[in-house]
PDB file of C-alpha atoms and ligand atoms in Angstrom:
ATOM      1  CA  UNK A   1      69.020 -66.472  65.808  1.00 78.00           C
ATOM      2  CA  UNK A   2      68.366 -67.414  69.435  1.00 90.00           C
ATOM      3  CA  UNK A   3      64.961 -67.227  71.131  1.00 96.00           C
ATOM      4  CA  UNK A   4      65.966 -64.095  73.050  1.00 98.00           C
ATOM      5  CA  UNK A   5      63.559 -61.176  72.661  1.00 98.00           C
ATOM      6  CA  UNK A   6      64.235 -57.871  74.372  1.00 98.00           C
ATOM      7  CA  UNK A   7      62.659 -54.470  74.083  1.00 98.00           C
ATOM      8  CA  UNK A   8      63.129 -50.724  74.280  1.00 98.00           C
ATOM      9  CA  UNK A   9      59.944 -49.071  75.531  1.00 98.00           C
ATOM     10  CA  UNK A  10      60.060 -45.293  75.923  1.00 98.00           C
ATOM     11  CA  UNK A  11      57.172 -43.140  77.094  1.00 97.00           C
ATOM     12  CA  UNK A  12      57.055 -40.151  74.728  1.00 97.00           C
ATOM     13  CA  UNK A  13      56.387 -37.383  77.240  1.00 95.00           C
ATOM     14  CA  UNK A  14      59.582 -35.517  76.360  1.00 94.00           C
ATOM     15  CA  UNK A  15      63.002 -35.786  74.786  1.00 95.00           C
ATOM     16  CA  UNK A  16      65.134 -38.794  75.605  1.00 96.00           C
ATOM     17  CA  UNK A  17      68.151 -37.957  77.748  1.00 93.00           C
ATOM     18  CA  UNK A  18      71.476 -39.506  78.490  1.00 94.00           C
ATOM     19  CA  UNK A  19      69.961 -41.760  81.180  1.00 93.00           C
ATOM     20  CA  UNK A  20      67.584 -43.323  78.683  1.00 95.00           C
ATOM     21  CA  UNK A  21      70.386 -43.793  76.200  1.00 96.00           C
ATOM     22  CA  UNK A  22      72.409 -45.805  78.670  1.00 96.00           C
ATOM     23  CA  UNK A  23      69.532 -48.017  79.747  1.00 97.00           C
ATOM     24  CA  UNK A  24      68.506 -48.622  76.154  1.00 98.00           C
ATOM     25  CA  UNK A  25      72.129 -49.324  75.199  1.00 98.00           C
ATOM     26  CA  UNK A  26      72.100 -52.210  77.658  1.00 98.00           C
ATOM     27  CA  UNK A  27      68.858 -53.496  76.179  1.00 98.00           C
ATOM     28  CA  UNK A  28      70.304 -53.307  72.666  1.00 98.00           C
ATOM     29  CA  UNK A  29      73.603 -54.848  73.690  1.00 98.00           C
ATOM     30  CA  UNK A  30      72.061 -57.742  75.574  1.00 98.00           C
ATOM     31  CA  UNK A  31      69.844 -58.577  72.600  1.00 98.00           C
ATOM     32  CA  UNK A  32      72.813 -58.402  70.263  1.00 98.00           C
ATOM     33  CA  UNK A  33      75.032 -60.484  72.513  1.00 98.00           C
ATOM     34  CA  UNK A  34      72.288 -63.115  72.824  1.00 98.00           C
ATOM     35  CA  UNK A  35      71.903 -63.124  69.050  1.00 98.00           C
ATOM     36  CA  UNK A  36      68.264 -62.297  69.642  1.00 98.00           C
ATOM     37  CA  UNK A  37      65.625 -59.844  68.535  1.00 98.00           C
ATOM     38  CA  UNK A  38      64.956 -56.329  69.758  1.00 98.00           C
ATOM     39  CA  UNK A  39      61.498 -54.773  69.797  1.00 98.00           C
ATOM     40  CA  UNK A  40      60.756 -51.058  69.960  1.00 98.00           C
ATOM     41  CA  UNK A  41      57.499 -50.165  71.686  1.00 98.00           C
ATOM     42  CA  UNK A  42      55.962 -46.746  72.257  1.00 98.00           C
ATOM     43  CA  UNK A  43      54.241 -46.484  75.655  1.00 98.00           C
ATOM     44  CA  UNK A  44      51.919 -43.583  74.986  1.00 97.00           C
ATOM     45  CA  UNK A  45      48.877 -44.364  77.127  1.00 96.00           C
ATOM     46  CA  UNK A  46      48.961 -41.014  78.861  1.00 93.00           C
ATOM     47  CA  UNK A  47      47.301 -39.049  76.093  1.00 91.00           C
ATOM     48  CA  UNK A  48      47.591 -35.767  77.997  1.00 91.00           C
ATOM     49  CA  UNK A  49      51.346 -35.939  78.329  1.00 93.00           C
ATOM     50  CA  UNK A  50      52.495 -38.034  75.377  1.00 96.00           C
ATOM     51  CA  UNK A  51      53.116 -36.524  71.984  1.00 97.00           C
ATOM     52  CA  UNK A  52      53.631 -38.120  68.588  1.00 97.00           C
ATOM     53  CA  UNK A  53      56.570 -35.897  67.830  1.00 97.00           C
ATOM     54  CA  UNK A  54      58.394 -37.225  70.907  1.00 97.00           C
ATOM     55  CA  UNK A  55      57.632 -40.798  69.832  1.00 98.00           C
ATOM     56  CA  UNK A  56      59.137 -40.134  66.414  1.00 98.00           C
ATOM     57  CA  UNK A  57      62.039 -38.276  67.965  1.00 98.00           C
ATOM     58  CA  UNK A  58      62.801 -41.172  70.320  1.00 98.00           C
ATOM     59  CA  UNK A  59      63.154 -43.505  67.347  1.00 98.00           C
ATOM     60  CA  UNK A  60      65.384 -41.020  65.520  1.00 98.00           C
ATOM     61  CA  UNK A  61      67.572 -40.582  68.594  1.00 98.00           C
ATOM     62  CA  UNK A  62      67.860 -44.318  69.141  1.00 98.00           C
ATOM     63  CA  UNK A  63      68.880 -44.873  65.533  1.00 98.00           C
ATOM     64  CA  UNK A  64      71.447 -42.120  65.802  1.00 98.00           C
ATOM     65  CA  UNK A  65      72.822 -43.867  68.895  1.00 98.00           C
ATOM     66  CA  UNK A  66      73.254 -46.971  66.751  1.00 98.00           C
ATOM     67  CA  UNK A  67      70.489 -49.180  68.126  1.00 98.00           C
ATOM     68  CA  UNK A  68      68.766 -51.436  65.657  1.00 98.00           C
ATOM     69  CA  UNK A  69      65.454 -53.141  66.242  1.00 98.00           C
ATOM     70  CA  UNK A  70      63.728 -55.943  64.393  1.00 98.00           C
ATOM     71  CA  UNK A  71      60.169 -54.952  65.183  1.00 98.00           C
ATOM     72  CA  UNK A  72      58.591 -51.610  66.000  1.00 98.00           C
ATOM     73  CA  UNK A  73      56.145 -48.910  64.942  1.00 98.00           C
ATOM     74  CA  UNK A  74      58.324 -47.900  62.011  1.00 97.00           C
ATOM     75  CA  UNK A  75      59.314 -51.365  60.773  1.00 98.00           C
ATOM     76  CA  UNK A  76      56.241 -53.414  61.682  1.00 98.00           C
ATOM     77  CA  UNK A  77      56.424 -57.038  62.788  1.00 98.00           C
ATOM     78  CA  UNK A  78      54.231 -59.988  63.675  1.00 98.00           C
ATOM     79  CA  UNK A  79      53.140 -58.764  67.116  1.00 98.00           C
ATOM     80  CA  UNK A  80      52.052 -55.199  66.300  1.00 98.00           C
ATOM     81  CA  UNK A  81      50.781 -52.641  66.698  1.00 98.00           C
ATOM     82  CA  UNK A  82      53.852 -51.524  68.626  1.00 98.00           C
ATOM     83  CA  UNK A  83      52.215 -48.366  69.972  1.00 98.00           C
ATOM     84  CA  UNK A  84      50.219 -48.858  73.154  1.00 98.00           C
ATOM     85  CA  UNK A  85      47.484 -46.357  72.306  1.00 97.00           C
ATOM     86  CA  UNK A  86      46.563 -48.652  69.408  1.00 98.00           C
ATOM     87  CA  UNK A  87      46.202 -51.733  71.596  1.00 98.00           C
ATOM     88  CA  UNK A  88      43.268 -50.838  73.829  1.00 97.00           C
ATOM     89  CA  UNK A  89      41.069 -53.704  72.611  1.00 97.00           C
ATOM     90  CA  UNK A  90      43.777 -56.163  73.485  1.00 98.00           C
ATOM     91  CA  UNK A  91      44.086 -54.698  77.003  1.00 98.00           C
ATOM     92  CA  UNK A  92      40.329 -55.030  77.406  1.00 98.00           C
ATOM     93  CA  UNK A  93      40.676 -58.760  76.694  1.00 98.00           C
ATOM     94  CA  UNK A  94      43.307 -58.997  79.394  1.00 98.00           C
ATOM     95  CA  UNK A  95      41.102 -57.046  81.791  1.00 98.00           C
ATOM     96  CA  UNK A  96      38.456 -59.743  81.180  1.00 98.00           C
ATOM     97  CA  UNK A  97      40.932 -62.502  81.902  1.00 98.00           C
ATOM     98  CA  UNK A  98      41.981 -60.794  85.113  1.00 97.00           C
ATOM     99  CA  UNK A  99      38.384 -60.168  86.073  1.00 96.00           C
ATOM    100  CA  UNK A 100      37.652 -63.871  85.667  1.00 96.00           C
ATOM    101  CA  UNK A 101      40.280 -64.655  88.315  1.00 95.00           C
ATOM    102  CA  UNK A 102      38.288 -62.675  90.913  1.00 94.00           C
ATOM    103  CA  UNK A 103      41.477 -60.846  91.883  1.00 95.00           C
ATOM    104  CA  UNK A 104      40.482 -57.360  90.744  1.00 96.00           C
ATOM    105  CA  UNK A 105      37.800 -55.065  92.049  1.00 94.00           C
ATOM    106  CA  UNK A 106      36.342 -51.662  91.198  1.00 94.00           C
ATOM    107  CA  UNK A 107      37.508 -48.856  93.422  1.00 91.00           C
ATOM    108  CA  UNK A 108      36.851 -45.182  94.095  1.00 83.00           C
ATOM    109  CA  UNK A 109      40.089 -43.371  94.506  1.00 68.00           C
ATOM    110  CA  UNK A 110      41.802 -40.029  94.289  1.00 69.00           C
ATOM    111  CA  UNK A 111      42.700 -38.353  91.084  1.00 61.00           C
ATOM    112  CA  UNK A 112      46.308 -38.149  92.131  1.00 70.00           C
ATOM    113  CA  UNK A 113      46.619 -41.920  92.262  1.00 62.00           C
ATOM    114  CA  UNK A 114      45.028 -42.150  88.870  1.00 47.00           C
ATOM    115  CA  UNK A 115      47.640 -39.822  87.396  1.00 55.00           C
ATOM    116  CA  UNK A 116      50.385 -41.883  88.895  1.00 63.00           C
ATOM    117  CA  UNK A 117      49.188 -45.109  87.377  1.00 59.00           C
ATOM    118  CA  UNK A 118      49.460 -43.736  83.862  1.00 55.00           C
ATOM    119  CA  UNK A 119      53.191 -43.802  83.586  1.00 60.00           C
ATOM    120  CA  UNK A 120      55.637 -46.113  85.186  1.00 64.00           C
ATOM    121  CA  UNK A 121      55.953 -45.077  88.843  1.00 61.00           C
ATOM    122  CA  UNK A 122      59.626 -44.202  89.096  1.00 60.00           C
ATOM    123  CA  UNK A 123      60.512 -44.946  92.658  1.00 53.00           C
ATOM    124  CA  UNK A 124      62.720 -42.021  93.496  1.00 54.00           C
ATOM    125  CA  UNK A 125      60.531 -39.178  92.374  1.00 52.00           C
ATOM    126  CA  UNK A 126      57.110 -40.261  93.449  1.00 52.00           C
ATOM    127  CA  UNK A 127      56.790 -43.397  95.420  1.00 63.00           C
ATOM    128  CA  UNK A 128      53.211 -44.464  94.945  1.00 67.00           C
ATOM    129  CA  UNK A 129      51.463 -44.305  98.301  1.00 71.00           C
ATOM    130  CA  UNK A 130      50.579 -47.748  99.569  1.00 77.00           C
ATOM    131  CA  UNK A 131      46.881 -48.316  99.112  1.00 79.00           C
ATOM    132  CA  UNK A 132      45.336 -48.509 102.589  1.00 77.00           C
ATOM    133  CA  UNK A 133      44.010 -51.958 103.305  1.00 76.00           C
ATOM    134  CA  UNK A 134      40.805 -50.564 104.818  1.00 75.00           C
ATOM    135  CA  UNK A 135      39.922 -49.164 101.391  1.00 79.00           C
ATOM    136  CA  UNK A 136      40.074 -52.610  99.868  1.00 83.00           C
ATOM    137  CA  UNK A 137      36.749 -53.751  98.496  1.00 75.00           C
ATOM    138  CA  UNK A 138      34.798 -56.776  99.489  1.00 68.00           C
ATOM    139  CA  UNK A 139      35.564 -59.892  97.504  1.00 67.00           C
ATOM    140  CA  UNK A 140      32.536 -60.018  95.246  1.00 76.00           C
ATOM    141  CA  UNK A 141      32.286 -56.367  94.366  1.00 83.00           C
ATOM    142  CA  UNK A 142      32.151 -55.960  90.598  1.00 86.00           C
ATOM    143  CA  UNK A 143      32.003 -59.677  89.988  1.00 89.00           C
ATOM    144  CA  UNK A 144      29.121 -59.369  87.509  1.00 91.00           C
ATOM    145  CA  UNK A 145      30.781 -56.648  85.417  1.00 94.00           C
ATOM    146  CA  UNK A 146      31.426 -57.554  81.790  1.00 95.00           C
ATOM    147  CA  UNK A 147      33.627 -54.562  81.059  1.00 96.00           C
ATOM    148  CA  UNK A 148      35.607 -52.112  83.204  1.00 97.00           C
ATOM    149  CA  UNK A 149      33.217 -49.200  82.602  1.00 95.00           C
ATOM    150  CA  UNK A 150      33.979 -45.781  84.003  1.00 92.00           C
ATOM    151  CA  UNK A 151      35.706 -46.892  87.133  1.00 92.00           C
ATOM    152  CA  UNK A 152      39.109 -47.728  88.449  1.00 92.00           C
ATOM    153  CA  UNK A 153      40.006 -51.347  89.107  1.00 95.00           C
ATOM    154  CA  UNK A 154      42.632 -52.599  91.508  1.00 94.00           C
ATOM    155  CA  UNK A 155      44.482 -55.853  91.930  1.00 96.00           C
ATOM    156  CA  UNK A 156      44.109 -57.427  95.346  1.00 95.00           C
ATOM    157  CA  UNK A 157      47.635 -58.320  96.434  1.00 96.00           C
ATOM    158  CA  UNK A 158      48.383 -61.200  98.800  1.00 96.00           C
ATOM    159  CA  UNK A 159      49.143 -59.717 102.206  1.00 95.00           C
ATOM    160  CA  UNK A 160      52.603 -60.276 103.599  1.00 96.00           C
ATOM    161  CA  UNK A 161      53.906 -62.468 100.815  1.00 98.00           C
ATOM    162  CA  UNK A 162      57.533 -62.169  99.815  1.00 98.00           C
ATOM    163  CA  UNK A 163      57.843 -61.639  96.080  1.00 98.00           C
ATOM    164  CA  UNK A 164      61.352 -62.651  95.110  1.00 98.00           C
ATOM    165  CA  UNK A 165      63.107 -62.510  91.818  1.00 98.00           C
ATOM    166  CA  UNK A 166      66.512 -62.928  90.307  1.00 98.00           C
ATOM    167  CA  UNK A 167      67.857 -59.926  88.453  1.00 98.00           C
ATOM    168  CA  UNK A 168      70.548 -60.238  85.794  1.00 98.00           C
ATOM    169  CA  UNK A 169      72.186 -56.946  86.796  1.00 98.00           C
ATOM    170  CA  UNK A 170      71.276 -56.478  90.482  1.00 97.00           C
ATOM    171  CA  UNK A 171      71.408 -58.473  93.690  1.00 97.00           C
ATOM    172  CA  UNK A 172      68.545 -60.926  94.263  1.00 98.00           C
ATOM    173  CA  UNK A 173      65.401 -58.918  94.964  1.00 98.00           C
ATOM    174  CA  UNK A 174      62.611 -59.359  97.472  1.00 98.00           C
ATOM    175  CA  UNK A 175      59.546 -57.219  98.185  1.00 97.00           C
ATOM    176  CA  UNK A 176      56.681 -57.880 100.560  1.00 97.00           C
ATOM    177  CA  UNK A 177      53.272 -57.399  99.005  1.00 96.00           C
ATOM    178  CA  UNK A 178      50.882 -55.464 101.188  1.00 91.00           C
ATOM    179  CA  UNK A 179      53.866 -53.779 102.839  1.00 90.00           C
ATOM    180  CA  UNK A 180      56.220 -52.505 100.133  1.00 92.00           C
ATOM    181  CA  UNK A 181      53.284 -51.973  97.811  1.00 91.00           C
ATOM    182  CA  UNK A 182      49.532 -52.337  98.102  1.00 89.00           C
ATOM    183  CA  UNK A 183      46.548 -53.048  95.861  1.00 91.00           C
ATOM    184  CA  UNK A 184      47.539 -51.410  92.613  1.00 93.00           C
ATOM    185  CA  UNK A 185      45.608 -50.047  89.674  1.00 92.00           C
ATOM    186  CA  UNK A 186      45.060 -52.241  86.659  1.00 96.00           C
ATOM    187  CA  UNK A 187      42.422 -50.139  84.945  1.00 96.00           C
ATOM    188  CA  UNK A 188      41.595 -46.454  84.993  1.00 92.00           C
ATOM    189  CA  UNK A 189      38.172 -44.946  84.922  1.00 90.00           C
ATOM    190  CA  UNK A 190      39.002 -42.927  81.800  1.00 91.00           C
ATOM    191  CA  UNK A 191      39.160 -46.141  79.787  1.00 94.00           C
ATOM    192  CA  UNK A 192      42.867 -46.944  79.808  1.00 96.00           C
ATOM    193  CA  UNK A 193      44.816 -49.772  81.405  1.00 97.00           C
ATOM    194  CA  UNK A 194      47.400 -48.873  84.030  1.00 96.00           C
ATOM    195  CA  UNK A 195      51.093 -49.034  83.234  1.00 96.00           C
ATOM    196  CA  UNK A 196      51.428 -52.350  85.100  1.00 97.00           C
ATOM    197  CA  UNK A 197      48.687 -54.094  83.154  1.00 98.00           C
ATOM    198  CA  UNK A 198      49.703 -52.704  79.754  1.00 98.00           C
ATOM    199  CA  UNK A 199      53.361 -53.552  80.110  1.00 98.00           C
ATOM    200  CA  UNK A 200      52.715 -57.113  81.275  1.00 98.00           C
ATOM    201  CA  UNK A 201      50.109 -57.652  78.549  1.00 98.00           C
ATOM    202  CA  UNK A 202      52.505 -56.367  75.888  1.00 98.00           C
ATOM    203  CA  UNK A 203      55.616 -58.143  77.087  1.00 98.00           C
ATOM    204  CA  UNK A 204      53.608 -61.356  77.080  1.00 98.00           C
ATOM    205  CA  UNK A 205      52.003 -60.768  73.662  1.00 98.00           C
ATOM    206  CA  UNK A 206      55.324 -59.720  72.133  1.00 98.00           C
ATOM    207  CA  UNK A 207      57.019 -62.814  73.591  1.00 98.00           C
ATOM    208  CA  UNK A 208      59.630 -60.790  75.439  1.00 98.00           C
ATOM    209  CA  UNK A 209      62.094 -63.104  77.165  1.00 98.00           C
ATOM    210  CA  UNK A 210      64.075 -60.442  79.045  1.00 98.00           C
ATOM    211  CA  UNK A 211      62.971 -57.030  80.292  1.00 98.00           C
ATOM    212  CA  UNK A 212      65.863 -54.566  80.499  1.00 98.00           C
ATOM    213  CA  UNK A 213      64.893 -51.253  82.098  1.00 98.00           C
ATOM    214  CA  UNK A 214      65.838 -48.751  84.768  1.00 96.00           C
ATOM    215  CA  UNK A 215      66.329 -49.813  88.379  1.00 96.00           C
ATOM    216  CA  UNK A 216      63.614 -47.353  89.420  1.00 93.00           C
ATOM    217  CA  UNK A 217      61.109 -49.957  88.230  1.00 96.00           C
ATOM    218  CA  UNK A 218      62.258 -52.770  90.530  1.00 96.00           C
ATOM    219  CA  UNK A 219      59.205 -52.397  92.750  1.00 96.00           C
ATOM    220  CA  UNK A 220      56.923 -52.426  89.730  1.00 97.00           C
ATOM    221  CA  UNK A 221      58.475 -55.738  88.761  1.00 98.00           C
ATOM    222  CA  UNK A 222      57.135 -57.231  91.988  1.00 98.00           C
ATOM    223  CA  UNK A 223      53.624 -56.057  91.053  1.00 98.00           C
ATOM    224  CA  UNK A 224      54.046 -57.347  87.536  1.00 98.00           C
ATOM    225  CA  UNK A 225      55.110 -60.765  88.783  1.00 98.00           C
ATOM    226  CA  UNK A 226      51.749 -60.983  90.566  1.00 98.00           C
ATOM    227  CA  UNK A 227      49.975 -60.210  87.292  1.00 98.00           C
ATOM    228  CA  UNK A 228      51.949 -62.892  85.432  1.00 98.00           C
ATOM    229  CA  UNK A 229      50.984 -65.335  88.122  1.00 98.00           C
ATOM    230  CA  UNK A 230      47.292 -64.366  88.086  1.00 98.00           C
ATOM    231  CA  UNK A 231      47.159 -64.712  84.315  1.00 98.00           C
ATOM    232  CA  UNK A 232      49.064 -67.985  84.401  1.00 98.00           C
ATOM    233  CA  UNK A 233      51.766 -66.621  82.128  1.00 98.00           C
ATOM    234  CA  UNK A 234      55.490 -67.247  82.349  1.00 98.00           C
ATOM    235  CA  UNK A 235      57.349 -64.120  83.452  1.00 98.00           C
ATOM    236  CA  UNK A 236      60.398 -62.967  81.481  1.00 98.00           C
ATOM    237  CA  UNK A 237      63.900 -62.554  82.934  1.00 98.00           C
ATOM    238  CA  UNK A 238      64.620 -59.216  84.562  1.00 98.00           C
ATOM    239  CA  UNK A 239      67.631 -56.951  84.156  1.00 98.00           C
ATOM    240  CA  UNK A 240      67.411 -53.572  85.881  1.00 98.00           C
ATOM    241  CA  UNK A 241      70.032 -51.045  84.904  1.00 97.00           C
ATOM    242  CA  UNK A 242      71.457 -48.736  87.595  1.00 94.00           C
ATOM    243  CA  UNK A 243      70.279 -45.181  87.041  1.00 90.00           C
ATOM    244  CA  UNK A 244      72.582 -42.448  85.849  1.00 87.00           C
ATOM    245  CA  UNK A 245      72.964 -39.754  88.479  1.00 82.00           C
ATOM    246  CA  UNK A 246      74.415 -36.298  88.207  1.00 76.00           C
ATOM    247  CA  UNK A 247      77.261 -34.910  90.314  1.00 74.00           C
ATOM    248  CA  UNK A 248      74.775 -34.062  93.098  1.00 77.00           C
ATOM    249  CA  UNK A 249      73.499 -37.622  93.142  1.00 77.00           C
ATOM    250  CA  UNK A 250      70.189 -36.587  91.575  1.00 77.00           C
ATOM    251  CA  UNK A 251      68.440 -38.885  89.195  1.00 76.00           C
ATOM    252  CA  UNK A 252      68.668 -37.510  85.697  1.00 75.00           C
ATOM    253  CA  UNK A 253      64.981 -37.459  84.941  1.00 62.00           C
ATOM    254  CA  UNK A 254      64.642 -34.502  87.273  1.00 59.00           C
ATOM    255  CA  UNK A 255      67.235 -32.290  85.667  1.00 63.00           C
ATOM    256  CA  UNK A 256      67.926 -33.078  82.096  1.00 67.00           C
ATOM    257  CA  UNK A 257      68.725 -29.633  80.861  1.00 72.00           C
ATOM    258  CA  UNK A 258      71.487 -29.831  78.344  1.00 76.00           C
ATOM    259  CA  UNK A 259      71.502 -33.601  78.534  1.00 90.00           C
ATOM    260  CA  UNK A 260      68.809 -34.535  76.056  1.00 94.00           C
ATOM    261  CA  UNK A 261      70.113 -36.611  73.170  1.00 96.00           C
ATOM    262  CA  UNK A 262      68.935 -33.941  70.796  1.00 95.00           C
ATOM    263  CA  UNK A 263      70.895 -31.168  72.494  1.00 94.00           C
ATOM    264  CA  UNK A 264      73.988 -33.317  72.793  1.00 95.00           C
ATOM    265  CA  UNK A 265      73.792 -34.136  69.104  1.00 96.00           C
ATOM    266  CA  UNK A 266      73.446 -30.478  68.278  1.00 95.00           C
ATOM    267  CA  UNK A 267      76.440 -29.648  70.426  1.00 94.00           C
ATOM    268  CA  UNK A 268      78.479 -32.044  68.318  1.00 96.00           C
ATOM    269  CA  UNK A 269      78.893 -34.956  70.723  1.00 96.00           C
ATOM    270  CA  UNK A 270      79.278 -38.386  69.154  1.00 97.00           C
ATOM    271  CA  UNK A 271      76.980 -41.320  69.948  1.00 98.00           C
ATOM    272  CA  UNK A 272      79.939 -42.982  71.698  1.00 97.00           C
ATOM    273  CA  UNK A 273      80.375 -39.985  73.992  1.00 96.00           C
ATOM    274  CA  UNK A 274      76.644 -39.834  74.778  1.00 96.00           C
ATOM    275  CA  UNK A 275      76.730 -43.513  75.666  1.00 97.00           C
ATOM    276  CA  UNK A 276      79.852 -43.571  77.774  1.00 95.00           C
ATOM    277  CA  UNK A 277      81.443 -40.206  78.593  1.00 93.00           C
ATOM    278  CA  UNK A 278      81.255 -38.895  82.183  1.00 89.00           C
ATOM    279  CA  UNK A 279      78.259 -36.588  82.550  1.00 88.00           C
ATOM    280  CA  UNK A 280      80.280 -33.508  83.439  1.00 85.00           C
ATOM    281  CA  UNK A 281      82.125 -33.680  80.146  1.00 89.00           C
ATOM    282  CA  UNK A 282      78.808 -33.770  78.303  1.00 88.00           C
ATOM    283  CA  UNK A 283      77.057 -30.979  80.120  1.00 76.00           C
ATOM    284  CA  UNK A 284      79.819 -28.486  79.365  1.00 67.00           C
TER     285      UNK A 284
HETATM  286  N1  LIG B   1      57.775 -46.830  79.398  1.00 72.79           N
HETATM  287  C1  LIG B   1      58.391 -46.899  80.673  1.00 72.79           C
HETATM  288  C2  LIG B   1      59.208 -45.669  80.924  1.00 72.79           C
HETATM  289  O1  LIG B   1      59.593 -44.982  79.996  1.00 72.79           O
HETATM  290  C3  LIG B   1      59.307 -48.096  80.801  1.00 72.79           C
HETATM  291  C4  LIG B   1      58.511 -49.266  81.070  1.00 72.79           C
HETATM  292  C5  LIG B   1      59.254 -50.560  81.073  1.00 72.79           C
HETATM  293  O2  LIG B   1      60.359 -50.656  80.519  1.00 72.79           O
HETATM  294  O3  LIG B   1      58.680 -51.498  81.586  1.00 72.79           O
HETATM  295  O4  LIG B   1      59.451 -45.369  82.051  1.00 72.79           O
END
């Protein structure tokens, strides 16, 4: 067994579709090839949109596709719980660590932004608006807080810094903080961490060595690198999988009718076909 630790981390807001299956297949394959471990994690922080039945279904679908994981909600493991909604106390600890750096501040902001921070901001469908610099709070605001309370907290990004990273599946990446993305949410006023904070906290706690996920999260990786740095943690390797598009060039997440794993199973397609057949042969 090598030290490699990868993960599959679905958000259970609906049925998994062919796009997920292909991203997760890469995660499973890379873990297998590295003779490493694979972790399954349920990212269900958005309590309004996530459902237990989808979480269970995602595990069933992934097993049917042939993926095997060493740790997860159903099999346990040393770094559990593997369901984000059960890890709030841990995220609060990380909020405290971030707060101690002086890099986060409480912030009044629109409801729309709050919604967007709940799930991973997939670049193509809703690019998160860049937080206007004039809304940024003064340095010491919130410095005496001992807990997040009922307010949003943002991370103050360095202005104009190039955040570069090597990607195992893409060209070398570079984003400019303050330009490509602004001060981002780390905590929400309804008592939950943002996607960026939760995912970094979990990947660190679960000792993930390589993050394999969709290429729509490349920009989020730049934000996450800033969190790793602030917390003085070593960042994992990154491998962003190109997204599956339909014949019209649309990202699958938008139109998945007939392409959920469940429907494809019911139609009699094999796991091999779901994982590799051209989309038009599957949607027939
Ligand atoms: N849970 C996220 C999603 O389904 C993926 C997050 C990640 O892999 O970092 O979009």
